[in-house]
Amino acid sequence: MNLLFAPHDCREGGAIPLPARIVGILIAFLLVTLIFAYAFHSLQYHWGWESVYAYRQKFVNGWLMTLAISAAALFLSLAIGLCTALTQRSRLLPLRYLGRIYVETIRGTPLLVQILVFFYVVADAFGVGDRYLVGVITLSLFAGAYISEMIRAGIESVGDSQMESARAIGLTRAQIYRYVVFPQAFRQTLPPLAGQFASIVKDSSLLSIIAVSEFTLNAQEVNAFTYSTLESYLPLAIGYLAITLPISLLARRLEKKFRYAT
């Protein structure tokens, strides 16, 4: 019976014993499996995996494209987020307000609308016709606005007393950020940044609206070819889960590793 309950010290940061974790995971997984098994059994659906299996390479290609787009967007959004967070602390007021306008505009509008505007308006005006490039940039701008707020919050978490002490010993502004601010902000922002990557992966599915051949669009095409909706979209869910689940687990580990004692 003790394997079904977490120890009292877990609320104070104590570790759950490995046998208890295994039993808890197995019971939770069994419950979820039974729920879905009952739901599909009640549906009395006649599965047609044969027709979908013929397009297996299309699923693989779409999954790899989603992974590539998400990875590229991650690195670009990190650069955008860092630059935007610094501009919002700039002494140059037009630059500071430009960063704020960008963040509030991106966070206040749907990603789907941004994709359409960037591809059919902005990219067309500058003569950029590569939908993959536009997709990566749009996704990076969207994620960069959220990442900038994470970084800004991490920077502002550093106490004013530490900044004043750094100035008192003669450190320049650049040295203060390098040796005092960034190491502490990194500890604060690393866990949510890991979680943001999982959001980038899922948000990349909206790029199908501009015909980017990523995972979601390929699944939609298979569904159109075979008329097997569940058989087309269940692999889609599993494929996204195969990417996001390891990232979520990594984010949890980073959160525990870099958690501050209070």
Short mmCIF file of C-alpha atoms in Angstrom, two decimals:
data_model
loop_
_atom_site.label_atom_id
_atom_site.label_comp_id
_atom_site.label_asym_id
_atom_site.label_seq_id
_atom_site.Cartn_x
_atom_site.Cartn_y
_atom_site.Cartn_z
CA MET A 1 0.00 0.00 0.00
CA ASN A 2 2.95 2.35 0.68
CA LEU A 3 3.89 2.11 -3.01
CA LEU A 4 0.69 3.96 -3.92
CA PHE A 5 1.40 7.04 -1.80
CA ALA A 6 4.24 9.52 -2.04
CA PRO A 7 6.34 10.02 1.13
CA HIS A 8 5.58 13.09 3.20
CA ASP A 9 8.98 14.61 2.49
CA CYS A 10 8.24 14.76 -1.27
CA ARG A 11 6.47 18.05 -0.73
CA GLU A 12 9.73 19.40 0.72
CA GLY A 13 11.79 18.11 -2.20
CA GLY A 14 12.28 14.51 -1.12
CA ALA A 15 12.74 11.90 -3.83
CA ILE A 16 10.11 9.26 -4.57
CA PRO A 17 11.57 5.74 -4.30
CA LEU A 18 12.09 4.00 -7.65
CA PRO A 19 9.69 1.07 -6.95
CA ALA A 20 6.93 3.51 -6.03
CA ARG A 21 7.52 5.51 -9.20
CA ILE A 22 7.38 2.38 -11.37
CA VAL A 23 4.14 1.19 -9.76
CA GLY A 24 2.57 4.63 -10.06
CA ILE A 25 3.52 4.97 -13.74
CA LEU A 26 2.22 1.48 -14.57
CA ILE A 27 -1.12 2.07 -12.83
CA ALA A 28 -1.58 5.47 -14.50
CA PHE A 29 -0.65 4.03 -17.91
CA LEU A 30 -3.06 1.13 -17.39
CA LEU A 31 -5.92 3.48 -16.53
CA VAL A 32 -5.33 5.60 -19.62
CA THR A 33 -5.07 2.48 -21.80
CA LEU A 34 -8.34 1.08 -20.45
CA ILE A 35 -10.16 4.35 -21.08
CA PHE A 36 -9.04 4.53 -24.71
CA ALA A 37 -9.57 0.79 -25.25
CA TYR A 38 -13.15 1.11 -24.03
CA ALA A 39 -13.75 4.20 -26.16
CA PHE A 40 -12.50 2.58 -29.37
CA HIS A 41 -14.32 -0.66 -28.59
CA SER A 42 -17.60 1.22 -28.13
CA LEU A 43 -17.00 2.98 -31.43
CA GLN A 44 -17.09 -0.35 -33.29
CA TYR A 45 -14.80 1.13 -35.90
CA HIS A 46 -13.49 -1.02 -38.75
CA TRP A 47 -9.80 -0.23 -39.01
CA GLY A 48 -8.15 0.09 -42.41
CA TRP A 49 -4.44 0.27 -41.71
CA GLU A 50 -3.49 -1.40 -45.00
CA SER A 51 -4.22 1.65 -47.15
CA VAL A 52 -2.47 4.02 -44.75
CA TYR A 53 0.58 1.76 -44.42
CA ALA A 54 1.25 2.22 -48.13
CA TYR A 55 2.02 5.89 -47.39
CA ARG A 56 4.35 5.20 -44.46
CA GLN A 57 7.27 7.00 -46.15
CA LYS A 58 5.16 10.14 -46.36
CA PHE A 59 4.70 10.06 -42.60
CA VAL A 60 8.45 9.60 -42.09
CA ASN A 61 9.32 12.48 -44.43
CA GLY A 62 6.80 14.76 -42.75
CA TRP A 63 8.07 13.85 -39.28
CA LEU A 64 11.67 14.58 -40.28
CA MET A 65 10.64 17.90 -41.84
CA THR A 66 8.82 18.89 -38.66
CA LEU A 67 11.91 18.02 -36.64
CA ALA A 68 14.17 20.07 -38.94
CA ILE A 69 11.84 23.10 -38.97
CA SER A 70 11.44 22.99 -35.19
CA ALA A 71 15.20 22.72 -34.58
CA ALA A 72 15.94 25.65 -36.91
CA ALA A 73 13.19 27.74 -35.33
CA LEU A 74 14.50 26.94 -31.85
CA PHE A 75 17.99 28.36 -32.46
CA LEU A 76 16.71 31.38 -34.37
CA SER A 77 14.04 32.14 -31.75
CA LEU A 78 16.68 31.98 -29.00
CA ALA A 79 18.72 34.64 -30.80
CA ILE A 80 15.62 36.77 -31.39
CA GLY A 81 14.46 36.37 -27.79
CA LEU A 82 17.86 37.30 -26.35
CA CYS A 83 18.19 40.39 -28.56
CA THR A 84 14.64 41.49 -27.80
CA ALA A 85 15.10 41.04 -24.05
CA LEU A 86 18.22 43.22 -24.18
CA THR A 87 16.54 45.88 -26.31
CA GLN A 88 13.78 46.19 -23.71
CA ARG A 89 16.48 47.14 -21.18
CA SER A 90 18.25 49.48 -23.58
CA ARG A 91 18.85 53.12 -22.69
CA LEU A 92 17.79 54.07 -26.21
CA LEU A 93 14.06 54.62 -25.82
CA PRO A 94 12.99 54.03 -29.46
CA LEU A 95 14.81 50.68 -29.38
CA ARG A 96 13.23 49.78 -26.03
CA TYR A 97 9.71 50.58 -27.22
CA LEU A 98 10.30 48.79 -30.52
CA GLY A 99 11.02 45.63 -28.53
CA ARG A 100 7.87 46.09 -26.46
CA ILE A 101 5.70 46.67 -29.52
CA TYR A 102 7.08 43.52 -31.13
CA VAL A 103 6.45 41.38 -28.05
CA GLU A 104 2.94 42.66 -27.39
CA THR A 105 1.93 42.42 -31.06
CA ILE A 106 3.16 38.85 -31.47
CA ARG A 107 1.76 37.64 -28.15
CA GLY A 108 -1.58 39.36 -28.75
CA THR A 109 -2.34 37.92 -32.20
CA PRO A 110 -2.93 34.30 -33.33
CA LEU A 111 -0.03 32.44 -34.91
CA LEU A 112 -2.26 31.38 -37.80
CA VAL A 113 -2.89 35.02 -38.75
CA GLN A 114 0.82 35.81 -38.44
CA ILE A 115 1.73 32.97 -40.82
CA LEU A 116 -0.74 34.20 -43.43
CA VAL A 117 0.35 37.84 -43.13
CA PHE A 118 4.08 37.07 -43.25
CA PHE A 119 3.77 34.71 -46.22
CA TYR A 120 1.18 36.46 -48.38
CA VAL A 121 2.01 40.07 -47.49
CA VAL A 122 5.49 40.60 -46.00
CA ALA A 123 7.36 37.84 -47.85
CA ASP A 124 5.62 38.67 -51.11
CA ALA A 125 6.56 42.35 -50.76
CA PHE A 126 10.25 41.42 -50.35
CA GLY A 127 10.17 38.81 -53.10
CA VAL A 128 10.70 35.81 -50.81
CA GLY A 129 8.86 32.79 -52.19
CA ASP A 130 10.45 29.99 -50.16
CA ARG A 131 7.58 28.84 -47.95
CA TYR A 132 9.94 26.80 -45.75
CA LEU A 133 12.12 29.83 -45.04
CA VAL A 134 9.09 31.99 -44.32
CA GLY A 135 7.67 29.26 -42.08
CA VAL A 136 10.85 29.01 -40.01
CA ILE A 137 11.15 32.79 -39.67
CA THR A 138 7.50 33.23 -38.70
CA LEU A 139 7.68 30.43 -36.17
CA SER A 140 10.91 31.92 -34.78
CA LEU A 141 9.41 35.39 -34.45
CA PHE A 142 6.40 33.93 -32.65
CA ALA A 143 8.45 31.86 -30.22
CA GLY A 144 11.05 34.62 -29.85
CA ALA A 145 8.47 36.96 -28.31
CA TYR A 146 7.74 34.44 -25.56
CA ILE A 147 11.40 33.55 -25.08
CA SER A 148 12.28 37.22 -24.70
CA GLU A 149 9.86 37.51 -21.80
CA MET A 150 11.40 34.43 -20.17
CA ILE A 151 14.88 35.89 -20.52
CA ARG A 152 13.74 39.33 -19.36
CA ALA A 153 12.14 37.80 -16.27
CA GLY A 154 15.35 35.88 -15.58
CA ILE A 155 17.44 39.05 -15.89
CA GLU A 156 15.11 41.05 -13.67
CA SER A 157 15.20 38.28 -11.04
CA VAL A 158 18.78 39.31 -10.27
CA GLY A 159 18.63 41.64 -7.28
CA ASP A 160 19.54 45.32 -7.56
CA SER A 161 21.99 44.89 -4.69
CA GLN A 162 24.07 42.51 -6.81
CA MET A 163 24.12 45.00 -9.68
CA GLU A 164 25.21 47.80 -7.36
CA SER A 165 27.90 45.61 -5.82
CA ALA A 166 29.22 44.76 -9.27
CA ARG A 167 29.37 48.46 -10.18
CA ALA A 168 31.09 49.21 -6.88
CA ILE A 169 34.00 46.90 -7.68
CA GLY A 170 34.46 48.53 -11.07
CA LEU A 171 32.74 46.13 -13.48
CA THR A 172 31.49 47.60 -16.74
CA ARG A 173 27.91 47.11 -17.92
CA ALA A 174 29.00 44.36 -20.30
CA GLN A 175 30.98 42.61 -17.54
CA ILE A 176 28.03 42.81 -15.15
CA TYR A 177 25.81 41.03 -17.64
CA ARG A 178 28.48 38.47 -18.49
CA TYR A 179 29.64 37.54 -14.99
CA VAL A 180 26.69 38.39 -12.74
CA VAL A 181 23.38 38.57 -14.61
CA PHE A 182 23.56 35.93 -17.35
CA PRO A 183 24.75 33.00 -15.16
CA GLN A 184 21.82 33.50 -12.77
CA ALA A 185 19.30 34.28 -15.51
CA PHE A 186 20.38 31.11 -17.30
CA ARG A 187 19.45 29.01 -14.28
CA GLN A 188 16.04 30.65 -14.11
CA THR A 189 15.15 30.49 -17.80
CA LEU A 190 16.56 27.10 -18.84
CA PRO A 191 13.58 24.96 -17.67
CA PRO A 192 10.88 27.10 -19.35
CA LEU A 193 13.03 27.35 -22.48
CA ALA A 194 13.06 23.57 -22.71
CA GLY A 195 9.29 23.58 -22.46
CA GLN A 196 9.06 26.28 -25.15
CA PHE A 197 10.75 23.93 -27.62
CA ALA A 198 7.89 21.49 -27.19
CA SER A 199 5.49 24.33 -28.02
CA ILE A 200 7.49 25.15 -31.15
CA VAL A 201 7.12 21.56 -32.34
CA LYS A 202 3.35 21.63 -31.90
CA ASP A 203 2.98 25.13 -33.36
CA SER A 204 4.83 24.03 -36.51
CA SER A 205 1.69 22.09 -37.48
CA LEU A 206 0.06 25.40 -38.44
CA LEU A 207 2.58 25.82 -41.26
CA SER A 208 0.44 23.39 -43.23
CA ILE A 209 -1.79 26.40 -44.01
CA ILE A 210 0.90 27.65 -46.45
CA ALA A 211 1.53 24.16 -47.87
CA VAL A 212 4.74 23.39 -45.99
CA SER A 213 5.16 19.61 -46.29
CA GLU A 214 5.53 18.94 -42.59
CA PHE A 215 3.98 16.18 -40.51
CA THR A 216 0.44 17.56 -40.27
CA LEU A 217 0.06 18.39 -43.96
CA ASN A 218 1.33 14.96 -44.97
CA ALA A 219 -1.16 13.30 -42.62
CA GLN A 220 -3.94 15.39 -44.12
CA GLU A 221 -2.91 14.30 -47.61
CA VAL A 222 -2.86 10.64 -46.58
CA ASN A 223 -6.35 11.08 -45.16
CA ALA A 224 -7.48 12.63 -48.45
CA PHE A 225 -5.99 9.72 -50.41
CA THR A 226 -7.33 6.90 -48.23
CA TYR A 227 -10.44 8.34 -46.49
CA SER A 228 -9.08 6.73 -43.30
CA THR A 229 -9.25 9.59 -40.83
CA LEU A 230 -8.36 7.88 -37.56
CA GLU A 231 -5.65 5.77 -39.20
CA SER A 232 -4.11 8.94 -40.65
CA TYR A 233 -4.21 11.10 -37.54
CA LEU A 234 -3.30 8.57 -34.84
CA PRO A 235 0.26 8.25 -36.24
CA LEU A 236 0.32 12.04 -36.28
CA ALA A 237 -0.41 12.20 -32.55
CA ILE A 238 2.14 9.48 -31.79
CA GLY A 239 4.77 11.22 -33.92
CA TYR A 240 4.37 14.54 -32.13
CA LEU A 241 4.39 12.76 -28.79
CA ALA A 242 7.66 11.05 -29.74
CA ILE A 243 9.23 14.51 -30.08
CA THR A 244 7.56 16.45 -27.29
CA LEU A 245 7.55 13.81 -24.55
CA PRO A 246 11.37 13.59 -24.27
CA ILE A 247 11.52 17.38 -24.28
CA SER A 248 8.93 17.59 -21.49
CA LEU A 249 10.85 15.03 -19.44
CA LEU A 250 14.04 17.01 -20.02
CA ALA A 251 12.30 20.18 -18.90
CA ARG A 252 11.21 18.48 -15.67
CA ARG A 253 14.76 17.31 -14.98
CA LEU A 254 16.16 20.76 -15.65
CA GLU A 255 13.54 22.31 -13.39
CA LYS A 256 14.62 20.06 -10.53
CA LYS A 257 18.33 20.50 -11.23
CA PHE A 258 18.27 24.29 -11.39
CA ARG A 259 15.61 24.90 -8.75
CA TYR A 260 16.59 27.45 -6.13
CA ALA A 261 16.28 26.50 -2.49
CA THR A 262 13.89 28.73 -0.55
#
